[in-house]
Coordinates of C-alpha atoms and ligand atoms in Angstrom, one line a residue:
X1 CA 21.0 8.1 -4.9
X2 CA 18.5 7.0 -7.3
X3 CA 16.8 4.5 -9.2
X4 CA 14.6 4.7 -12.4
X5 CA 13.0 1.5 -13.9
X6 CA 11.2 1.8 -17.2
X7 CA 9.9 -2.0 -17.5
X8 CA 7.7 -3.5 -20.5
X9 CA 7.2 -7.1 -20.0
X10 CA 4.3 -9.4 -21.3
X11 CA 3.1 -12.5 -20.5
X12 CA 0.2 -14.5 -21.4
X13 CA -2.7 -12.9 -20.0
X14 CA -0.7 -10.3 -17.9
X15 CA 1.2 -7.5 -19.3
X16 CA 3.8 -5.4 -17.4
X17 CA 4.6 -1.7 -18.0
X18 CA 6.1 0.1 -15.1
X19 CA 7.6 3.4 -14.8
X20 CA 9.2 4.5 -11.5
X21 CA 11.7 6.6 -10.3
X22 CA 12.4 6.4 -6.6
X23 CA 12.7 9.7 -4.3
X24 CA 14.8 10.1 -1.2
X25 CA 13.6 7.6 1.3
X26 CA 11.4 4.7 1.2
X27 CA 9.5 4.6 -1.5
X28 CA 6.4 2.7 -1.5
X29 CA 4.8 0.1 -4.6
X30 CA 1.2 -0.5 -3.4
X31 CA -0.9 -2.9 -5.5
X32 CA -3.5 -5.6 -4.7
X33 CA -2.5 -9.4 -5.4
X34 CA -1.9 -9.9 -8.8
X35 CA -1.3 -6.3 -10.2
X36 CA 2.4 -7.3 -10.3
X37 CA 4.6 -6.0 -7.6
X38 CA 6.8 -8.9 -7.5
X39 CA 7.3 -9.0 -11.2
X40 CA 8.4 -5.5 -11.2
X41 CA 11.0 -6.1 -8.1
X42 CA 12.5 -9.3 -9.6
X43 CA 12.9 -7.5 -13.2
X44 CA 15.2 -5.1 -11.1
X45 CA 17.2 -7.7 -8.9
X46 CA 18.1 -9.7 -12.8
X47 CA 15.7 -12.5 -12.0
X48 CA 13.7 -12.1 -14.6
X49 CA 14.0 -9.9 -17.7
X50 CA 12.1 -6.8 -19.2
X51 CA 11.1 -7.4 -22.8
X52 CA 12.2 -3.6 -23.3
X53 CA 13.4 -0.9 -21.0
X54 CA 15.7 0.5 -19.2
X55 CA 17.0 0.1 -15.2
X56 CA 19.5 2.8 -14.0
X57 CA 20.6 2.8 -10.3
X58 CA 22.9 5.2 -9.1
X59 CA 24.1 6.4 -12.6
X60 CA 24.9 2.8 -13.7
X61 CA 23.0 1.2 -16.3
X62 CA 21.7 -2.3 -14.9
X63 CA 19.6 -3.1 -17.8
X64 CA 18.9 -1.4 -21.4
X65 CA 17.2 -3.5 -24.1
X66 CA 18.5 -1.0 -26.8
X67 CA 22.1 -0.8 -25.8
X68 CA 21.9 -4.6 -24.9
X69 CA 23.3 -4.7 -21.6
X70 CA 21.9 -7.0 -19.0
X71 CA 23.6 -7.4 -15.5
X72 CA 23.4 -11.0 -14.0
X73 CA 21.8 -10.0 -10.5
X74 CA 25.5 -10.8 -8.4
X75 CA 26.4 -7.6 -10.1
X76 CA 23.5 -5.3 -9.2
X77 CA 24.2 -4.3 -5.7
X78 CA 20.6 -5.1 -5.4
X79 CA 19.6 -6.6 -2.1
X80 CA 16.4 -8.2 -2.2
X81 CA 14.2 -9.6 0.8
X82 CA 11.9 -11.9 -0.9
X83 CA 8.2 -12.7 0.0
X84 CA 9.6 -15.9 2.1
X85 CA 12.6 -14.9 3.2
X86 CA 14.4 -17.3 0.7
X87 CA 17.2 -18.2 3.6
X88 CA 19.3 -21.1 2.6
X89 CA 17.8 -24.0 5.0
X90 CA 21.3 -25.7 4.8
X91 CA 23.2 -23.3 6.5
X92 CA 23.1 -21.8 10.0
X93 CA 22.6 -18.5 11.0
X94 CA 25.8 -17.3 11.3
X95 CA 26.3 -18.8 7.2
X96 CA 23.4 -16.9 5.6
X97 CA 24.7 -14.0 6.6
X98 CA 28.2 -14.4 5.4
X99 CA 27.0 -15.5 2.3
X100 CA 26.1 -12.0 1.6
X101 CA 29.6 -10.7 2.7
X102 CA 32.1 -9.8 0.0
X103 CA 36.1 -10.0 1.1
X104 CA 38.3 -11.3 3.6
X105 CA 37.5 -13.9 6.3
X106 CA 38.6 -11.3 8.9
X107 CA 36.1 -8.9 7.2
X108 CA 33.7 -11.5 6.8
X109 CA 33.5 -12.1 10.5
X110 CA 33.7 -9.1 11.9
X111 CA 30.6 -8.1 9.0
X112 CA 28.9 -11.2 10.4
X113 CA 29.2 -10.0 14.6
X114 CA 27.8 -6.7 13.9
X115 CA 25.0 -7.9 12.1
X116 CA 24.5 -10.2 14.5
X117 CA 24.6 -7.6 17.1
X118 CA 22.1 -5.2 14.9
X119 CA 19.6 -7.4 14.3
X120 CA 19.3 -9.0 17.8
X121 CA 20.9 -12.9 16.6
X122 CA 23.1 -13.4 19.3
X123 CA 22.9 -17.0 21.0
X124 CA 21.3 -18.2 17.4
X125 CA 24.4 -17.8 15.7
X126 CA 24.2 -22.0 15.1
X127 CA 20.3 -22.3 14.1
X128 CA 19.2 -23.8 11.0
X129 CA 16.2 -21.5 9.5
X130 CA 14.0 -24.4 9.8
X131 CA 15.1 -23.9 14.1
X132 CA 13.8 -20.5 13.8
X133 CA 10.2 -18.1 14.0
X134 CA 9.1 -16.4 11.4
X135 CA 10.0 -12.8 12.8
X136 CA 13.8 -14.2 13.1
X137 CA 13.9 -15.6 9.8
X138 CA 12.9 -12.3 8.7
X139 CA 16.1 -10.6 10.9
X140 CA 18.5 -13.4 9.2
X141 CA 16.9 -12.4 6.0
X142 CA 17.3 -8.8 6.2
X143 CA 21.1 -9.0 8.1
X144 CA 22.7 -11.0 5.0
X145 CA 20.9 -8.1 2.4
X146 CA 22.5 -5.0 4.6
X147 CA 25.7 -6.8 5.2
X148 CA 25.9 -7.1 1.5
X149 CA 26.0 -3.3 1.7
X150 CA 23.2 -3.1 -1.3
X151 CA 22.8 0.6 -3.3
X152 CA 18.8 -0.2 -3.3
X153 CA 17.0 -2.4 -0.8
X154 CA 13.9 -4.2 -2.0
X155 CA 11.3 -5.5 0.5
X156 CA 8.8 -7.8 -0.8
X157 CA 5.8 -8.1 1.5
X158 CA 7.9 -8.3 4.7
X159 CA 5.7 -8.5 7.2
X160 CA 2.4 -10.8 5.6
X161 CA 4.0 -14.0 6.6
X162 CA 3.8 -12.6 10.4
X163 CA 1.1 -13.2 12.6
X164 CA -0.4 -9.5 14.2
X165 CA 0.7 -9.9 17.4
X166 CA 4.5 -9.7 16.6
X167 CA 3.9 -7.6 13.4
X168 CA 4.1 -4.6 15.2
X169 CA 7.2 -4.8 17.2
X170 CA 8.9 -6.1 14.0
X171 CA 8.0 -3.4 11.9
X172 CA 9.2 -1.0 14.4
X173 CA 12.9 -2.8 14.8
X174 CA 12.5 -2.4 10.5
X175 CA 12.3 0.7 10.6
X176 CA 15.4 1.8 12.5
X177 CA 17.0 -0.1 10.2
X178 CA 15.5 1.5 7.2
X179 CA 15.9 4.9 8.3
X180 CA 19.5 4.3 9.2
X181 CA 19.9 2.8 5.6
X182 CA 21.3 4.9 3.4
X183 CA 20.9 4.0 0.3
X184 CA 16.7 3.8 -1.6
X185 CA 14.6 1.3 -0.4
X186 CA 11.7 -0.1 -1.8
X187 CA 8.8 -1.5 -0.3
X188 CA 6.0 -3.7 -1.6
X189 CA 3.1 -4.6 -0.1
X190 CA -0.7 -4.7 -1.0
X191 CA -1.0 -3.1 3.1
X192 CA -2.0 0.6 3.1
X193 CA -1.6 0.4 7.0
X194 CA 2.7 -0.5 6.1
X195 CA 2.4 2.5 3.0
X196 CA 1.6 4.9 5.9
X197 CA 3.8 3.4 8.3
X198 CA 7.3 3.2 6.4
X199 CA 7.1 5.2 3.4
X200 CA 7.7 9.0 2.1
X201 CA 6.5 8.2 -1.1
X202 CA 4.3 5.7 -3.0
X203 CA 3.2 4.3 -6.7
X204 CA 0.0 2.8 -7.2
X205 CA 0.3 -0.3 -9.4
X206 CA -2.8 -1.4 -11.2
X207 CA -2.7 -4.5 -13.4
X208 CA 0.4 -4.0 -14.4
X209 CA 0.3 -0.7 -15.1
X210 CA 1.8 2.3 -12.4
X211 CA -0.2 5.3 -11.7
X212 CA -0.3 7.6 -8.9
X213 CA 3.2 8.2 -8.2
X214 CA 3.8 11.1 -5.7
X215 CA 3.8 11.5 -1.5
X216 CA 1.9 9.0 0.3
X217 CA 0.4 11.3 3.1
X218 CA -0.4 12.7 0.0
X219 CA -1.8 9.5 -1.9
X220 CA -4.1 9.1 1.5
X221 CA -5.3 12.3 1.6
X222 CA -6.1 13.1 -1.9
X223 CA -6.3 9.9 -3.8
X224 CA -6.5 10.6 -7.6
X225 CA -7.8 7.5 -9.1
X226 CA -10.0 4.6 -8.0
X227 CA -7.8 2.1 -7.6
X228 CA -5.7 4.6 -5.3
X229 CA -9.2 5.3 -3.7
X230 CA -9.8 1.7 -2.7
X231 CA -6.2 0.8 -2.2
X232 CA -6.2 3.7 0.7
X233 CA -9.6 2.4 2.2
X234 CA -12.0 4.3 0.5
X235 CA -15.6 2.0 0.6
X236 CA -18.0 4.1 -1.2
X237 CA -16.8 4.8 -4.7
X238 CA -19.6 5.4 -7.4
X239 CA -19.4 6.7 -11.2
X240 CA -19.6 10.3 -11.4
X241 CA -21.4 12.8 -13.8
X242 CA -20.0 16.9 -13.5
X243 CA -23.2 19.0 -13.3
X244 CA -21.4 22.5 -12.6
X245 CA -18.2 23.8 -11.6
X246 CA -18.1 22.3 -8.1
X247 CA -21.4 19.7 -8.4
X248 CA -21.4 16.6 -9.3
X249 CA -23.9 13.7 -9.2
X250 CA -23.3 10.2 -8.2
X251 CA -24.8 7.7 -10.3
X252 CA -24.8 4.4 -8.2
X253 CA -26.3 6.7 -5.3
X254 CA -28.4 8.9 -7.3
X255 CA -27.4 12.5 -5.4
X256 CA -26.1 15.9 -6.4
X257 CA -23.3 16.9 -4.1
X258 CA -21.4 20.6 -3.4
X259 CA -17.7 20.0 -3.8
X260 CA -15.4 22.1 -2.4
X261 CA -13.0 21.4 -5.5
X262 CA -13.6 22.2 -8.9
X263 CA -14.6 19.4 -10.6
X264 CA -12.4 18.7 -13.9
X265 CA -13.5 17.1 -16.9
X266 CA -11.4 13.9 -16.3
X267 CA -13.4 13.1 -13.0
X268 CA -15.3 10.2 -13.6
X269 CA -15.3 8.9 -10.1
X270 CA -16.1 10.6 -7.0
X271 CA -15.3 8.7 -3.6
X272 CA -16.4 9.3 0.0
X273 CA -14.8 7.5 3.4
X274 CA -17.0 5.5 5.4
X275 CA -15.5 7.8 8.6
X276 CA -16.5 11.4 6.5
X277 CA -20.1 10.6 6.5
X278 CA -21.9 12.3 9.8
X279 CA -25.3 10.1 10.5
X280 CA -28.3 11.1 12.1
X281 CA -31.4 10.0 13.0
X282 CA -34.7 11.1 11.0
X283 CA -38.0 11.7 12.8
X284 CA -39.9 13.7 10.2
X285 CA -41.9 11.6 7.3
X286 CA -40.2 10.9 4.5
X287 CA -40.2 13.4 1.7
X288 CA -40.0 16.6 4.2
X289 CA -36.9 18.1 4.5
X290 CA -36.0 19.3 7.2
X291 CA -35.0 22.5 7.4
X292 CA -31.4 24.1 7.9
X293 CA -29.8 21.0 7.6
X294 CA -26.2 20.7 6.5
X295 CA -24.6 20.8 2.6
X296 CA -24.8 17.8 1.3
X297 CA -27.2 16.3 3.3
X298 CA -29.3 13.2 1.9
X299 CA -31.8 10.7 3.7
X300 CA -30.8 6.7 3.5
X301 CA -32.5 3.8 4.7
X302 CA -30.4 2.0 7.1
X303 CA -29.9 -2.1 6.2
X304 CA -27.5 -3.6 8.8
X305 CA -24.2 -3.0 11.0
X306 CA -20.8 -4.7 11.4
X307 CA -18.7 -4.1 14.3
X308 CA -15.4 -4.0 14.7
X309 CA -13.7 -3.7 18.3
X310 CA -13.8 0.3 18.2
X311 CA -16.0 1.2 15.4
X312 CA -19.3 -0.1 13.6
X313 CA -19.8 0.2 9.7
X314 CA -23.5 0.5 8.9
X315 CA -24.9 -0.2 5.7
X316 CA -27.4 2.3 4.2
X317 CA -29.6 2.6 1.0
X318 CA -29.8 6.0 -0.5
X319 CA -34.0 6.8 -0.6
X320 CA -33.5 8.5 -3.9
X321 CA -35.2 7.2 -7.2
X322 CA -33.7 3.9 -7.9
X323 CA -30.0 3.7 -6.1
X324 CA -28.6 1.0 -7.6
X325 CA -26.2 0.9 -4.1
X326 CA -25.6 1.3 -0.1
X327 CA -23.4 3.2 1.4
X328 CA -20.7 2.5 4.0
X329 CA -21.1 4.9 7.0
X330 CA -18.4 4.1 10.1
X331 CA -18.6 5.9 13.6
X332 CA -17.8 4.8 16.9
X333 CA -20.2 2.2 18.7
X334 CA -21.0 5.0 21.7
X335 CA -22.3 7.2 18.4
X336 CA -24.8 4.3 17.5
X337 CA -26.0 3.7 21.0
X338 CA -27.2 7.4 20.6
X339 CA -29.0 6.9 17.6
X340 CA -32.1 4.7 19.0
X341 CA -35.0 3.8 16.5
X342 CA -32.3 2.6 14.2
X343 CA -33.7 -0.7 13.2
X344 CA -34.0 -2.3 9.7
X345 CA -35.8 0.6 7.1
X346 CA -35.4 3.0 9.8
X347 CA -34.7 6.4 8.2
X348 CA -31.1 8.2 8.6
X349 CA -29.9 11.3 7.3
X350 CA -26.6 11.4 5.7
X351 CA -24.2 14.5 5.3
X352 CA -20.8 14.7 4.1
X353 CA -18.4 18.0 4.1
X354 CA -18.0 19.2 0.3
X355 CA -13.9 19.0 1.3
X356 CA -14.3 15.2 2.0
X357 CA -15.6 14.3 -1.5
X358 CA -12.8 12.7 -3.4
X359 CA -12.9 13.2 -7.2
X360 CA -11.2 10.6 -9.4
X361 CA -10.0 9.5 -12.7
X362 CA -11.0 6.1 -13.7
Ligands
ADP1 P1 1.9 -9.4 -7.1 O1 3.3 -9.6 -6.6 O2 1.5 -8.0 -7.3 O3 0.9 -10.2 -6.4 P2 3.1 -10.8 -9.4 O4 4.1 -9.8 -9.8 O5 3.6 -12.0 -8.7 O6 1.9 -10.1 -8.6 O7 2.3 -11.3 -10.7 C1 1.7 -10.4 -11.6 C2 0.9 -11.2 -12.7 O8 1.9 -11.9 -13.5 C3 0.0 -12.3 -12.1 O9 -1.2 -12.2 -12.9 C4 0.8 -13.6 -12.4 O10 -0.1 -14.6 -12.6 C5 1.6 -13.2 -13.6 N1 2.8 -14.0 -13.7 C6 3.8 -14.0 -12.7 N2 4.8 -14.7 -13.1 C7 4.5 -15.2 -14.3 C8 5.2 -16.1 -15.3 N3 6.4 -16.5 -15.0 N4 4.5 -16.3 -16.4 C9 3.3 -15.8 -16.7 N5 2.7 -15.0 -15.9 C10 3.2 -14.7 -14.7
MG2 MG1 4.0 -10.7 -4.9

């Protein structure tokens, strides 16, 4: 089971070159609005079409610019859940779903029941979609694409039309399905909290362009670019200059920093989570260091706080020469009520774990 997708598309102002290959299991296209996720999913389903490329799914050849073959999308076994669901609003439940169903009426109904059944319908068998919630129009979507028995599911954003408090409980019901599924799935979103959630592996796209492709436990632990750094919640990224084999400096911060990883010559980045940043206060005047303190340490002046329900970000300048930016630092609100004297200029001192620093390619 597989699908590869070499895609070159341009447009006015926007120009599309993916390259993908999906892995066992859901695979992951995470991208923020605009880098073209959508694009790349319709080019596969036949809706629109590559300027050059190739699509191969499951040995057969959906698309090939040189060979000229082009599939009309009926004929691509490709189910795709679009971004709104994209139910017909004429029919009733019980319809969409059949209108994914290839074969004999007694087929067709039998197909319809257990889909019903799966995906928790019964009793709204005679809805129209405009009769239903979003997290049921999402069920009706998703029944008519698996009774279509699909060789690749698509997922487009699934779950952004869905309020929080019933994202959750839909996202688990997904995944059984997904897991059960098995042919590849694919699932879009600009969400690194869904990346985590559903999928074994991941691509990064980035204005078009795909980078990053490998494991996403993988992808969050060891980012590899910026836009994966940012796209996986890194706040503090800064430009980067290699001053030995594992030191680096940080422009935008102005400071040196161990790194446990030897520092190639393609880093140009280095990045470092708000939650790997260990904060305490300073009591000693500026300019003397205190002694025995931990690698990597450097002092800040603090700026402000935002809280969140369990955590606090605080804002800090770096004292060095001229930083030209702050810092995000997170820790829990119970760690900040232990830090008194905190107040606006108040010294902090900063430390981060050489192992923490992410190094990154542009
Ligand atoms: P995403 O799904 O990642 O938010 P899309 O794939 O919808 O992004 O769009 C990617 C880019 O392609 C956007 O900049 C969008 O404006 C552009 N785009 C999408 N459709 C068309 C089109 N038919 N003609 C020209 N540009 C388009
Ligand atoms: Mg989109």
């Amino acid at each position: 089971m597989s699908l590869q997708a070499e895609i070159k598309k341009q447009f006015s102002g926007f120009c599309l070159e993916v390259s993908l290959q999906t892995e066992q299991g859901i695979m992951g296209i995470l991208g923020a609005s605009g880098s073209g996720k959508s694009m790349t999913l319709k080019c596969i389903a036949g809706i629109e079409t590559p300027d050059t490329g190739r699509i191969i799914l499951n040995g057969r050849t959906l698309f090939d610019s040189q060979k000229r073959i082009n599939l009309p999308p009926q004929k691509r076994r490709v189910g795709y859940l679009f971004q709104n669901y994209a139910l017909f609003p004429n029919m009733t439940v019980t319809a969409n779903i059949a209108a994914g169903i290839k074969g004999s009426r007694t087929e067709k109904k039998a197909a319809v029941e257990k889909m019903t059944e799966l995906f928790r319908l019964k009793g709204l068998e005679r809805r129209y979609p405009s009769q239903l919630s979003g997290g049921q129009m999402q069920r009706v979507a998703l029944a008519r694409i698996l009774a279509s028995r699909p060789d690749v599911i698509m997922l487009d954003e699934p779950f952004s039309a869905l309020d929080d408090y019933l994202k959750e409980e839909l996202q688990l019901e997904v995944k059984k399905v997904l897991d059960a599924y098995r042919g590849d799935v694919l699932f879009v979103t600009h969400s690194r909290d869904e990346i985590y959630r559903f999928c074994g592996s991941c691509v990064i796209l980035n204005q078009g362009r795909a980078e990053c492709f490998g494991s996403a436990r993988e992808m969050f632990q060891h980012p590899r670019s910026v836009t994966a750094a940012r796209l996986t919640g890194c706040k503090n990224i800064s430009p980067a200059k290699k001053l030995g084999p594992r030191r680096i400096e940080a422009l935008d911060w102005k400071i040196a920093l161990n790194t446990a990883e030897e520092v190639g010559d393609e880093v140009e980045f280095v990045g470092i989570h708000a939650r790997h940043l260990s904060i305490s206060a300073y009591a000693q005047p500026e300019g003397v260091p205190r002694e025995n303190g931990p690698e990597n340490q450097f002092l800040c002046r603090y700026q402000g706080a935002l809280s969140r329900p369990f955590e606090t970000d605080i804002l800090l300048e770096p004292v060095s020469g001229s930083a030209q930016k702050p810092l995000w630092c997170s820790i829990a609100p119970d760690h900040l009520k232990r830090l008194p004297g905190l107040t606006q200029g108040a010294l902090a001192a900063l430390s981060i774990r050489p192992g923490d620093i992410l190094l990154l390619k542009a």
